[in-house]
Coordinates of C-alpha atoms and ligand atoms in Angstrom, one line a residue:
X1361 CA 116.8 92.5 79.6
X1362 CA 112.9 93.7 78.1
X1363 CA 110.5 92.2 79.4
X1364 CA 106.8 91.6 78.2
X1365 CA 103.2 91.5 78.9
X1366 CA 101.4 88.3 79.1
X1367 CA 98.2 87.6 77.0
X1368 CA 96.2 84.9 75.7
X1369 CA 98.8 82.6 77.0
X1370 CA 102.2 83.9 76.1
X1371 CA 104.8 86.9 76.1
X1372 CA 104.1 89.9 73.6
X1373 CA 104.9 92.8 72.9
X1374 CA 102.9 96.2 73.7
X1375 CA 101.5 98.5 71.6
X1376 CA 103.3 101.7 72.1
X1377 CA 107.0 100.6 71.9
X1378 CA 107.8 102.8 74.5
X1379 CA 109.8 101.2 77.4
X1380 CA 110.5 101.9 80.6
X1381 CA 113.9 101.6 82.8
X1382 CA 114.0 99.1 85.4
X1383 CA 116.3 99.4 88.8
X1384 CA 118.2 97.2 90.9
X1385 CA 118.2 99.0 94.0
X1386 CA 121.3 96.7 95.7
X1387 CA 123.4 98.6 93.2
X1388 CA 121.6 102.0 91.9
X1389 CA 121.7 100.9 88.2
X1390 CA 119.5 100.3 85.0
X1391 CA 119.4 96.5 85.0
X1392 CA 116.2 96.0 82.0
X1393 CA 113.4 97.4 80.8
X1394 CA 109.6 96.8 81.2
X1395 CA 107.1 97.6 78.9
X1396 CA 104.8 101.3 79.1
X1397 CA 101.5 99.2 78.5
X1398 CA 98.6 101.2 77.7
X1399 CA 95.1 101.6 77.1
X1400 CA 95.4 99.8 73.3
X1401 CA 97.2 96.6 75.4
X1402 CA 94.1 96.9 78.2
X1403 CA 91.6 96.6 75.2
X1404 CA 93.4 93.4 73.9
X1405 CA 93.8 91.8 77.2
X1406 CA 90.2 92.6 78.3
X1407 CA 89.3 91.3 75.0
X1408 CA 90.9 87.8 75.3
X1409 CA 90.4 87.7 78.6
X1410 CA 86.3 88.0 77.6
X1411 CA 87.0 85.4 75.3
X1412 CA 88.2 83.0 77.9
X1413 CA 86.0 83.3 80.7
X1414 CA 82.6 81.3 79.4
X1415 CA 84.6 78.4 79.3
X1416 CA 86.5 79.3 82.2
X1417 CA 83.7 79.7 84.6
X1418 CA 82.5 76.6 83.6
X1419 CA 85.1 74.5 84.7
X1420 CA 84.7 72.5 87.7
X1421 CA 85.7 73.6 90.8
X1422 CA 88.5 70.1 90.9
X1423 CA 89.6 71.1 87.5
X1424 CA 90.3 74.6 89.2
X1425 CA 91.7 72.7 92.3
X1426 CA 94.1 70.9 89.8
X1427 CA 95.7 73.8 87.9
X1428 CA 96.4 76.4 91.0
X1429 CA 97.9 72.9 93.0
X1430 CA 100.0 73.0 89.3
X1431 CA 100.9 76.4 89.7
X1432 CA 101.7 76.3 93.7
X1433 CA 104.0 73.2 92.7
X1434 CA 106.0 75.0 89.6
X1435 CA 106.7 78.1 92.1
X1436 CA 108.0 76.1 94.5
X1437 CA 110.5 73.9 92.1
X1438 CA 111.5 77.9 90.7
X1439 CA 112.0 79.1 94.4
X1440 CA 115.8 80.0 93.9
X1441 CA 115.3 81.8 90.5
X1442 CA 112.0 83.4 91.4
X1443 CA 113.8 84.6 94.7
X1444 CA 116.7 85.7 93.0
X1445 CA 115.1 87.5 90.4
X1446 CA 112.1 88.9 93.5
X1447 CA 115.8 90.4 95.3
X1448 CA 117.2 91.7 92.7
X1449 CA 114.1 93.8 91.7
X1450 CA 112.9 95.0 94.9
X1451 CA 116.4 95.5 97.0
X1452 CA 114.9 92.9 100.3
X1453 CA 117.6 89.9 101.2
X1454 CA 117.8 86.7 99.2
X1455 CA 116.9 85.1 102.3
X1456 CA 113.7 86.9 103.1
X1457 CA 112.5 86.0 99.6
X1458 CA 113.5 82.7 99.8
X1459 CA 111.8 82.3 103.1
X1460 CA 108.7 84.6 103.1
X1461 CA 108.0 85.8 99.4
X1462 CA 108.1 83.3 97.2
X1463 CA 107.0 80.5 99.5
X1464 CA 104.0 82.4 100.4
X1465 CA 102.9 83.2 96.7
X1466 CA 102.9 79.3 96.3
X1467 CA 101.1 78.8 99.2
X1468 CA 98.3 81.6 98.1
X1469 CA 98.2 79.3 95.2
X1470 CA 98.2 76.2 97.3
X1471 CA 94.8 77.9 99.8
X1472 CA 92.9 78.8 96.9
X1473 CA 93.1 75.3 95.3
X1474 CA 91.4 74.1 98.4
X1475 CA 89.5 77.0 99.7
X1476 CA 87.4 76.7 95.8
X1477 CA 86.1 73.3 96.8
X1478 CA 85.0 74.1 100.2
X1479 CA 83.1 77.4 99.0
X1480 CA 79.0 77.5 99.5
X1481 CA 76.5 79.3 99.9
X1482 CA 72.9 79.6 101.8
X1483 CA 69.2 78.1 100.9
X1484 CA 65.9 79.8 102.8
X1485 CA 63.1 77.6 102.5
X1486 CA 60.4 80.4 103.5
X1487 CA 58.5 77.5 105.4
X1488 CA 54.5 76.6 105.0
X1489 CA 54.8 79.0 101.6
X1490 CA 56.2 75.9 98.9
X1491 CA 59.0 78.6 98.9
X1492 CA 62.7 77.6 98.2
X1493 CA 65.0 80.4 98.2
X1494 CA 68.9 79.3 97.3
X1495 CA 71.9 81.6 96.5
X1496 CA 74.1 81.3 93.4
X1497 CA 77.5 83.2 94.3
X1498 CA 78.8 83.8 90.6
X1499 CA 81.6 84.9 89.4
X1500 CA 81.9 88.4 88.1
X1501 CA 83.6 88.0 84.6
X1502 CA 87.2 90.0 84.2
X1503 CA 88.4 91.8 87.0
X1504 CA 91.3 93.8 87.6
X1505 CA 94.0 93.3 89.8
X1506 CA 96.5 96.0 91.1
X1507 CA 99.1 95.5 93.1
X1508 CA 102.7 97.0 94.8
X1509 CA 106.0 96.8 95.1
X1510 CA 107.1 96.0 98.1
X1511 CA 106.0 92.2 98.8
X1512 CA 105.7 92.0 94.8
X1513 CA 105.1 88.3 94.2
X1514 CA 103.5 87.9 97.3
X1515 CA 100.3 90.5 96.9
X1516 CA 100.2 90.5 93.3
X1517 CA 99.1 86.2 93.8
X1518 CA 97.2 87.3 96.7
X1519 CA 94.9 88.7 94.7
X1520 CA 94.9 86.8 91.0
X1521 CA 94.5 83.1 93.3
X1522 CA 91.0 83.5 94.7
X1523 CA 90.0 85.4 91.5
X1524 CA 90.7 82.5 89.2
X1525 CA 89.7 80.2 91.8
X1526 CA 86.0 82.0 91.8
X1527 CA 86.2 81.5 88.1
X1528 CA 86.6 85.1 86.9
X1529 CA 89.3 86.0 84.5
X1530 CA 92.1 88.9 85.2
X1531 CA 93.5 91.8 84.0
X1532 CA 96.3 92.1 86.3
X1533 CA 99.0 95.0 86.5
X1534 CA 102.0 94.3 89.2
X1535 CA 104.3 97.5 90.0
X1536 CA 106.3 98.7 87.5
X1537 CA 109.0 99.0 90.5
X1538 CA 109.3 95.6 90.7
X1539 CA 107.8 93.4 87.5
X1540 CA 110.2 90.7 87.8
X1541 CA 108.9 88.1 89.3
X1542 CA 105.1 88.6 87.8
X1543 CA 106.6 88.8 84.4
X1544 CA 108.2 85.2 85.2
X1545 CA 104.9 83.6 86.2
X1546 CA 103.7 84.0 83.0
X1547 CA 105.7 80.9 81.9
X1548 CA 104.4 79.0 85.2
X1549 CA 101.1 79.8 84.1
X1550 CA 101.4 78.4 80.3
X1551 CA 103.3 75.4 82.2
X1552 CA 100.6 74.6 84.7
X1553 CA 98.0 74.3 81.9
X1554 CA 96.0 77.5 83.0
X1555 CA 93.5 78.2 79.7
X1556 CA 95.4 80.8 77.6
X1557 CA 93.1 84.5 78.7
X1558 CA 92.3 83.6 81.9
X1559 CA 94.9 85.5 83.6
X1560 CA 96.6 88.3 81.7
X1561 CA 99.9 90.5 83.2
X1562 CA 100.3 94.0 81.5
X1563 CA 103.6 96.0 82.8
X1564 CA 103.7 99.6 82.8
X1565 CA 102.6 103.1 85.0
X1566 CA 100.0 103.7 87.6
X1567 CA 98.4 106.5 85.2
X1568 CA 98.5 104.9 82.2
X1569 CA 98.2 101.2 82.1
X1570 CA 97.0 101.0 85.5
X1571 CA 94.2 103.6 84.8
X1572 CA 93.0 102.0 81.9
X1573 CA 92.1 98.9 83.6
X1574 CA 90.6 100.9 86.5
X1575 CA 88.7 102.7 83.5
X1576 CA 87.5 100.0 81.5
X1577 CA 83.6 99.8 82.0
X1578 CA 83.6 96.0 81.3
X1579 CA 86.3 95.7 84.0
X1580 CA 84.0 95.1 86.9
X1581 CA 85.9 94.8 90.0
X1582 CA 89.2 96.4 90.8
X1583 CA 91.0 94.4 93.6
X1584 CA 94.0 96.9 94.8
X1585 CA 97.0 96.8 97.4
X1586 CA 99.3 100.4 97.3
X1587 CA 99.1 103.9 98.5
X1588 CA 96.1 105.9 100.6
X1589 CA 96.6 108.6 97.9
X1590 CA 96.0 106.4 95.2
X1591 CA 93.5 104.0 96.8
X1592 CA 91.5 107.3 96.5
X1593 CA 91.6 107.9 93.0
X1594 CA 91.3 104.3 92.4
X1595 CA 87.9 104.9 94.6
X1596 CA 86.8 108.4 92.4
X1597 CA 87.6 106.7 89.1
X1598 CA 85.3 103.4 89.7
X1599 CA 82.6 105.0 92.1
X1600 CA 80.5 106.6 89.5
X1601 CA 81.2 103.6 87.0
X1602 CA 79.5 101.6 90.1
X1603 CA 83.0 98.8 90.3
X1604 CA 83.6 96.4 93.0
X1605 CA 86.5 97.5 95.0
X1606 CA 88.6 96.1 97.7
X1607 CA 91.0 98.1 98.4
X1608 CA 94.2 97.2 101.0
X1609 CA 96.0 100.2 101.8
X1610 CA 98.3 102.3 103.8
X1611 CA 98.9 101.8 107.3
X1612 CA 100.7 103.6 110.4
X1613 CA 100.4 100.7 112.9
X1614 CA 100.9 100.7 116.9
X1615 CA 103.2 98.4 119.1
X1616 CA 101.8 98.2 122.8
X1617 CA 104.2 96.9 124.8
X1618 CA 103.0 96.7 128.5
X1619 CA 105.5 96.0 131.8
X1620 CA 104.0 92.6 132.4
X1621 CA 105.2 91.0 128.9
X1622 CA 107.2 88.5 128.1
X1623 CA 110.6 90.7 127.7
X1624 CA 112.3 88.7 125.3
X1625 CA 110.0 87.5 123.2
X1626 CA 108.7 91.2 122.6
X1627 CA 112.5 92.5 122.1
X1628 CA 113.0 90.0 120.0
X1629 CA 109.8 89.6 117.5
X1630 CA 109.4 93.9 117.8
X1631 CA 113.1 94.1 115.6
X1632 CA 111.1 92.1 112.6
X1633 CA 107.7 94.5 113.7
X1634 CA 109.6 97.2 113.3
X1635 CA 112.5 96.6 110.0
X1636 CA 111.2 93.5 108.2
X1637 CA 111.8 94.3 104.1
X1638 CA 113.3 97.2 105.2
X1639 CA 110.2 98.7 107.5
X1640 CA 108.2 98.4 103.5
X1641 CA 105.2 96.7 104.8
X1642 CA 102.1 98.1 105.4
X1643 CA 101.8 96.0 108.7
X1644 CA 105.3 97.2 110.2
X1645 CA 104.8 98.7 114.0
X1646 CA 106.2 101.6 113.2
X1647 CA 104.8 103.5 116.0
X1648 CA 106.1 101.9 119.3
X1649 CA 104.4 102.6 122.6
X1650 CA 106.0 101.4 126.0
X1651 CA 104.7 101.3 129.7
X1652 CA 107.2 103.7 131.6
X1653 CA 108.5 101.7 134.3
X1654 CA 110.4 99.2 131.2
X1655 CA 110.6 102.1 129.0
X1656 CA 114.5 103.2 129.6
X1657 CA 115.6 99.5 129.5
X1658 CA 113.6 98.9 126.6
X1659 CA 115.6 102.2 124.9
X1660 CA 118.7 100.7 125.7
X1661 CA 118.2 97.3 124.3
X1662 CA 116.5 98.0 121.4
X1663 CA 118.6 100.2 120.3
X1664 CA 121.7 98.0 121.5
X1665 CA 120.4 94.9 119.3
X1666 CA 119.0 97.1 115.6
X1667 CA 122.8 98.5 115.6
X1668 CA 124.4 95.6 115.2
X1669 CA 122.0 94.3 112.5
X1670 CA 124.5 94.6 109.0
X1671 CA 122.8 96.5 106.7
X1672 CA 124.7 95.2 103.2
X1673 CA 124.2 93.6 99.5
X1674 CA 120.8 91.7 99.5
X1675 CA 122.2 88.8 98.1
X1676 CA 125.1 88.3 101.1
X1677 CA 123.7 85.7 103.5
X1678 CA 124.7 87.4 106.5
X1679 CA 122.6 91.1 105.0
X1680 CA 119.9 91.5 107.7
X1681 CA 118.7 94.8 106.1
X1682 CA 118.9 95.2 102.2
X1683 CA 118.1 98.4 99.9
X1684 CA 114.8 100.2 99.7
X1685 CA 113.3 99.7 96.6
X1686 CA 113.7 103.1 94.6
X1687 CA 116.1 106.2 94.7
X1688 CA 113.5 108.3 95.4
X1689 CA 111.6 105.9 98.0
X1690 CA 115.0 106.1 99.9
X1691 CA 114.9 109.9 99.5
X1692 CA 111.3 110.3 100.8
X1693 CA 111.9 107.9 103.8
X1694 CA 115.7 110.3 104.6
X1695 CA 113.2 113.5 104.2
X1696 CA 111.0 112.2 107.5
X1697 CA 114.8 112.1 109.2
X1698 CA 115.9 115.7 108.0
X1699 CA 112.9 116.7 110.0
X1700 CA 113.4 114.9 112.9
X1701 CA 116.5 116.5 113.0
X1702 CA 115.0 120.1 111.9
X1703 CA 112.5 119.9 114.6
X1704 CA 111.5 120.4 118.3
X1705 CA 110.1 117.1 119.8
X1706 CA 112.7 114.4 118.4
X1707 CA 115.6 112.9 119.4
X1708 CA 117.5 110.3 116.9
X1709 CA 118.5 107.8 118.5
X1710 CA 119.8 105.7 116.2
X1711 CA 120.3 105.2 112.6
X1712 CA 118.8 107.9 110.4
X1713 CA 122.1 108.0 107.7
X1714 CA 122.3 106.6 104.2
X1715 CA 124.8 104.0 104.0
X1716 CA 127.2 103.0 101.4
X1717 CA 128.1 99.3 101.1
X1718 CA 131.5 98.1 99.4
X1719 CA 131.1 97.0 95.9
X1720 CA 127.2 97.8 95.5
X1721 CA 128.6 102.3 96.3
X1722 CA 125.3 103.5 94.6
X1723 CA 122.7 101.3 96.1
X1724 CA 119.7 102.5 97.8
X1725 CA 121.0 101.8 101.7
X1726 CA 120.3 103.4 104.8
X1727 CA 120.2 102.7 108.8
X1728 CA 117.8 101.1 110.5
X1729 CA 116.5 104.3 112.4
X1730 CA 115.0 104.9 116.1
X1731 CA 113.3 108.2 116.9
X1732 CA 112.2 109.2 120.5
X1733 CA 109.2 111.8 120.1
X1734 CA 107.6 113.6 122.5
X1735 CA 104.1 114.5 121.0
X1736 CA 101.8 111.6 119.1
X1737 CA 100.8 114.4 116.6
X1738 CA 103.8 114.8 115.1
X1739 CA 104.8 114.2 111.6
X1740 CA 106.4 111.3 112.2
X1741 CA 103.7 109.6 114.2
X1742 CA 100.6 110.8 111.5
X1743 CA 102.2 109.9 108.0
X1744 CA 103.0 106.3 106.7
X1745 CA 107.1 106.5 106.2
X1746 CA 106.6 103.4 104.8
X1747 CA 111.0 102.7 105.5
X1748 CA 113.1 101.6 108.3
X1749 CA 112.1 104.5 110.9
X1750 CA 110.4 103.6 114.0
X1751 CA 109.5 106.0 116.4
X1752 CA 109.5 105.1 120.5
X1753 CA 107.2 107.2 123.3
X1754 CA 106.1 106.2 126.5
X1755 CA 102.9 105.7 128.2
X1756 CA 101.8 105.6 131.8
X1757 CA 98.1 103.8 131.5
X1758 CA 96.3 101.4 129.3
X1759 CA 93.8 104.2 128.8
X1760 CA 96.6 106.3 127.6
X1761 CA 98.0 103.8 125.2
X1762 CA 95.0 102.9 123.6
X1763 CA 94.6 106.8 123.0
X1764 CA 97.8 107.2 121.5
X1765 CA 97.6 104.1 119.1
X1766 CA 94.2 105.1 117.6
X1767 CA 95.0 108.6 117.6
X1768 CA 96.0 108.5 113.6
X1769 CA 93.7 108.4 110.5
X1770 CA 95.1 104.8 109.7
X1771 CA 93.6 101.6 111.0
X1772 CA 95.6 98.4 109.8
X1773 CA 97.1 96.4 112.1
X1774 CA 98.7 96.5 116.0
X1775 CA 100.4 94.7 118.0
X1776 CA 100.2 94.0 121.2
X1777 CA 102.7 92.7 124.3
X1778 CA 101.4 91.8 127.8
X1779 CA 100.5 88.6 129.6
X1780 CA 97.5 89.5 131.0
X1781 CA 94.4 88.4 129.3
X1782 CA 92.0 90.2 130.5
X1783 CA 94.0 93.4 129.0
X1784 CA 94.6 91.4 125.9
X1785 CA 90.8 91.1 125.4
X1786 CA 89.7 94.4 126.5
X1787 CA 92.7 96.3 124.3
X1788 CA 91.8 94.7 121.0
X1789 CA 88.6 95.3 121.4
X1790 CA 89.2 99.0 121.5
X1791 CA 92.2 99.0 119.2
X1792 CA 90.9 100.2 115.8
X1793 CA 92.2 98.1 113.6
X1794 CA 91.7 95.4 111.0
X1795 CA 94.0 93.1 112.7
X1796 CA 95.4 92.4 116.0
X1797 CA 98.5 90.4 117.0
X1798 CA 98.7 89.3 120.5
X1799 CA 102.3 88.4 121.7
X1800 CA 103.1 87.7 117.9
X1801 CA 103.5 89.8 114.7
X1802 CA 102.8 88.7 111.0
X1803 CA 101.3 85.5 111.7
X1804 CA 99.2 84.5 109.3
X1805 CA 96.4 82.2 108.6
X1806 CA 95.0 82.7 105.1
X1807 CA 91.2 81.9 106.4
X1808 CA 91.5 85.1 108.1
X1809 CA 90.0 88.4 107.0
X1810 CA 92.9 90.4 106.3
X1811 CA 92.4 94.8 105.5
X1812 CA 91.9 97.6 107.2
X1813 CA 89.9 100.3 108.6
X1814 CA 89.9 103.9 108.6
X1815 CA 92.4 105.2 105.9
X1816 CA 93.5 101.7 105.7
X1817 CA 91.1 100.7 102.8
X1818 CA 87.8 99.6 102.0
X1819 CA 87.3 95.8 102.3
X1820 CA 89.4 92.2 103.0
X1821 CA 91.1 89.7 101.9
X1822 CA 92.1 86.1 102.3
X1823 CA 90.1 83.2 103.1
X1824 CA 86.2 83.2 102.2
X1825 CA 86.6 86.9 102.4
X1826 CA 88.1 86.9 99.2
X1827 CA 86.0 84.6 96.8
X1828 CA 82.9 86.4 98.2
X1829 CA 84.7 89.4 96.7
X1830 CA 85.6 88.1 93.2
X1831 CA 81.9 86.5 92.6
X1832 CA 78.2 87.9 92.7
X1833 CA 75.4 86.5 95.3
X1834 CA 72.5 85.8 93.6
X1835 CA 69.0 85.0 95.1
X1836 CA 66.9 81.9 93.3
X1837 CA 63.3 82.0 94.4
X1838 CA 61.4 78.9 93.2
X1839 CA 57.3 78.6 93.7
X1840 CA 56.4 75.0 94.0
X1841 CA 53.4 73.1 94.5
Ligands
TXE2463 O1 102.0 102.5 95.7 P1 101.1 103.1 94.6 P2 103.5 102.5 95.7 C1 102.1 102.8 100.4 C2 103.4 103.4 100.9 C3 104.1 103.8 99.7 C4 103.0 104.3 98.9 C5 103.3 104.3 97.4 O2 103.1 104.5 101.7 O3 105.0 104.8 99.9 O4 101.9 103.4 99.1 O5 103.8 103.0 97.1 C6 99.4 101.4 90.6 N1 95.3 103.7 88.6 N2 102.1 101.4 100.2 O6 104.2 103.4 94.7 O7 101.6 104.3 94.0 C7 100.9 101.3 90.6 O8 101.4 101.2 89.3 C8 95.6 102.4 88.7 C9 101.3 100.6 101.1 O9 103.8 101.0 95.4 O10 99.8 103.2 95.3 C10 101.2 100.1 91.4 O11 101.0 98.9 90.6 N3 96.7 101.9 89.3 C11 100.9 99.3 100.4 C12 100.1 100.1 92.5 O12 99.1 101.0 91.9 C13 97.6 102.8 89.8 C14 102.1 98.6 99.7 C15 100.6 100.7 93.8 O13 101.1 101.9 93.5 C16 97.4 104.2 89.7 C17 102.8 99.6 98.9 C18 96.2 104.7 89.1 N4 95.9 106.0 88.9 C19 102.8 100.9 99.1 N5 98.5 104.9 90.2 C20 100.3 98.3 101.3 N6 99.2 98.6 101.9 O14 100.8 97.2 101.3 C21 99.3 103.9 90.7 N7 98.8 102.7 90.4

């Protein structure tokens, strides 16, 4: 099937004709075809999307409220189709889109809705001066939002929900890995009643599409979730044209596990730290660290419990582990393998082979994979594998353990496992990191800041965090007698 871009309030078609092949990973084949926007379909969405935002940021904040509590409602009464169609494109299980995905771009919708009538801002009354100062925290006009493919629904309404809330209009661009499920909001947006222009969904490259809307000088914020390498550019491109960024990015994030934790619990919640959507999220503990005297058992067990997760066809209930999102994504996470096996300082052990299920032979599979390493500047431990690889090494003090997990040019999340408060407080504090999860992993509260430090990006989401991002403080100072 060809999909379209999304402007001024319905599907059209781009300018250049030229189209792009889209993939379902689960079985290695062409299964549609998305649009190769570019800068001629930026111009006209920027153009409408202008057009749409005096009126726009003049609503009121309840007829804001209203819509995105529309919008939230129509993605949960799509769940099964949006899931489906959220599977099929990016290679996770049915049931993790039906369960996290999905649910959680509603609820993005459903925060925003509220969060919008509870946002204020500060008045300074410079006392015994008749001085009244007040702050107006505007929004910015259109803004651009750029997002990735491996939580597509998810990030891509993670971003466009506070900027419509703050009253801004969007020119958005969601992966061209995985469109799907952007492309089929487009209809829940017409449905829910949002003002044709407000929010506009171009499909197509990085480097074209993408760039244009990073280019565009009326464009004045860029919100972006993807790679380090690109967050860069992103950063080199809108510097000197003096944009608003926030940009989420790469991470290479730590699991402390300490003798004195709860056992199961950590075994348990550090499989999901470790593979969840197939080890493709940026907050995956994909370096684990373990306090020697539970370091052999923990070998033993982990490794015990990952192999007889079923690694099969996303859509098969019992699939713990589906496909990795591209042919080549697959490829680059089996290339950090080959040179664990090439190398000194590694032992596989577990996983590390591409796996071919029945009926779906040319899908993009492979094990889950557990490395030992001996050396925390190794390959492995620097770079973002961004797949199913985790790598295990011991550690003998907490002085030690806090080395090794700040020891990379990454600073996104950690985790951390121990009963002992007084450690809990005094690690987290050290850990550099945007976020910290105690005992726990991936639980989320939307009020929370959410980014990263370091190479991890510039910025944060979620909560207040965000509409502070998608509008403009401005100081009112009134003389009166
Ligand atoms: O990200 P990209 P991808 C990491 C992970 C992954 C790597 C690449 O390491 O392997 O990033 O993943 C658009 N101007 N993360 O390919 O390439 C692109 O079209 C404007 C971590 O998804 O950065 C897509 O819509 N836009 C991350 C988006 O940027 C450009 C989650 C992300 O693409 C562009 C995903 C350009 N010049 C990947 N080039 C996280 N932190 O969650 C590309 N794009």
């Amino acid at each position: 099937m060809k999909i379209q871009n999304y402007i001024n309030g319905a599907y059209q078609n781009h300018h250049s004709g030229d189209w792009m092949d889209n993939y379902d990973p689960s079985i290695g084949a062409i299964y549609g075809q998305i649009p190769n926007s570019n800068k001629e379909d930026v111009e006209e969405a920027y153009a409408f999307a202008k057009a749409a935002f005096t009126s726009w940021s003049n609503t009121t904040l309840d007829q804001r409220s209203r819509i995105l509590n529309k919008i939230a409602d129509l993605i949960e009464a799509n769940l099964d189709r949006l899931a489906e169609a959220e599977s099929r494109d990016n290679g996770k299980p049915l049931w993790l889109a039906k369960a996290v995905d999905i649910p959680r771009a509603s609820a993005n919708f459903r925060f925003f809705a509220q969060a919008i009538t509870q946002f204020s801002s500060e008045a300074h009354e410079t006392v015994g001066t008749n001085t009244m100062n007040f702050t107006l925290r505007q929004p910015i006009g259109v803004v651009g939002c750029i997002s990735p493919w491996n939580l597509p629904l998810y990030l891509f309404t993670w971003k466009v929900a506070p900027a419509i809330a703050a009253g801004n209009c969007i020119v958005a661009k969601p992966s061209e890995v995985t469109p799907m499920t952007a492309y089929l909001l487009g209809e829940i947006l017409t449905e829910a009643g949002l003002p044709p222009g407000v929010l506009n969904i171009l499909h197509g490259q990085g480097q074209s599409v993408g760039q244009a809307i990073v280019e565009h000088p009326d464009i004045k914020a860029i919100s972006f979730t993807g790679g380090t390498t690109t967050g860069a550019h992103i950063a080199r491109t809108a510097a000197p044209i003096f944009k608003k960024l926030s940009l989420e990015l790469g991470g290479k994030n730590p699991n402390l596990i300490f003798a004195d934790c709860d056992y199961g619990a950590m075994l348990k919640e550090s499989i999901r730290s470790s593979f969840a959507n197939q080890g493709q999220i940026c907050l995956c503990g994909s370096r684990i660290y373990i306090e020697r005297p539970i370091y052999e058992q923990f070998k033993e067990h982990f490794v015990q419990i990952v192999s007889k997760n079923k690694v099969g066809n996303p859509m098969d209930a019992d699939t713990k582990f589906g496909a990795l999102v591209s042919e080549s994504h697959l490829k680059k996470v089996l290339s950090y393998v080959q040179h664990a096996r090439d190398n000194e300082g590694y032992t596989v052990l577990y996983g590390g082979n591409r796996v071919t299920v029945a009926g779906s032979e040319n899908g993009y599979y492979m094990e889950p994979t557990i490395i030992e390493v001996t050396d925390n500047s190794c390959k492995l431990n620097q770079e973002e594998i961004f797949g199913p690889v985790v790598t295990l090494m011991p550690f003998d003090t907490e002085e030690e353990a806090l080395s090794l997990a700040n020891d990379v040019k990454y600073g996104l999340s950690a985790t951390v496992w121990t009963t002992d408060i007084n450690r809990a407080m005094r690690v987290s504090k050290q850990l550099e990191a945007g976020i910290v999860w105690i005992n726990t992993f991936l639980n989320r509260d939307l009020r929370t800041p959410f980014g990263g430090v370091k190479n991890s990006g510039v910025g944060r989401e979620g909560g207040l965090e965000a509409l502070r991002f998608f509008t403009e403080p401005k100081n009112v100072c009134i003389k009166y007698n």
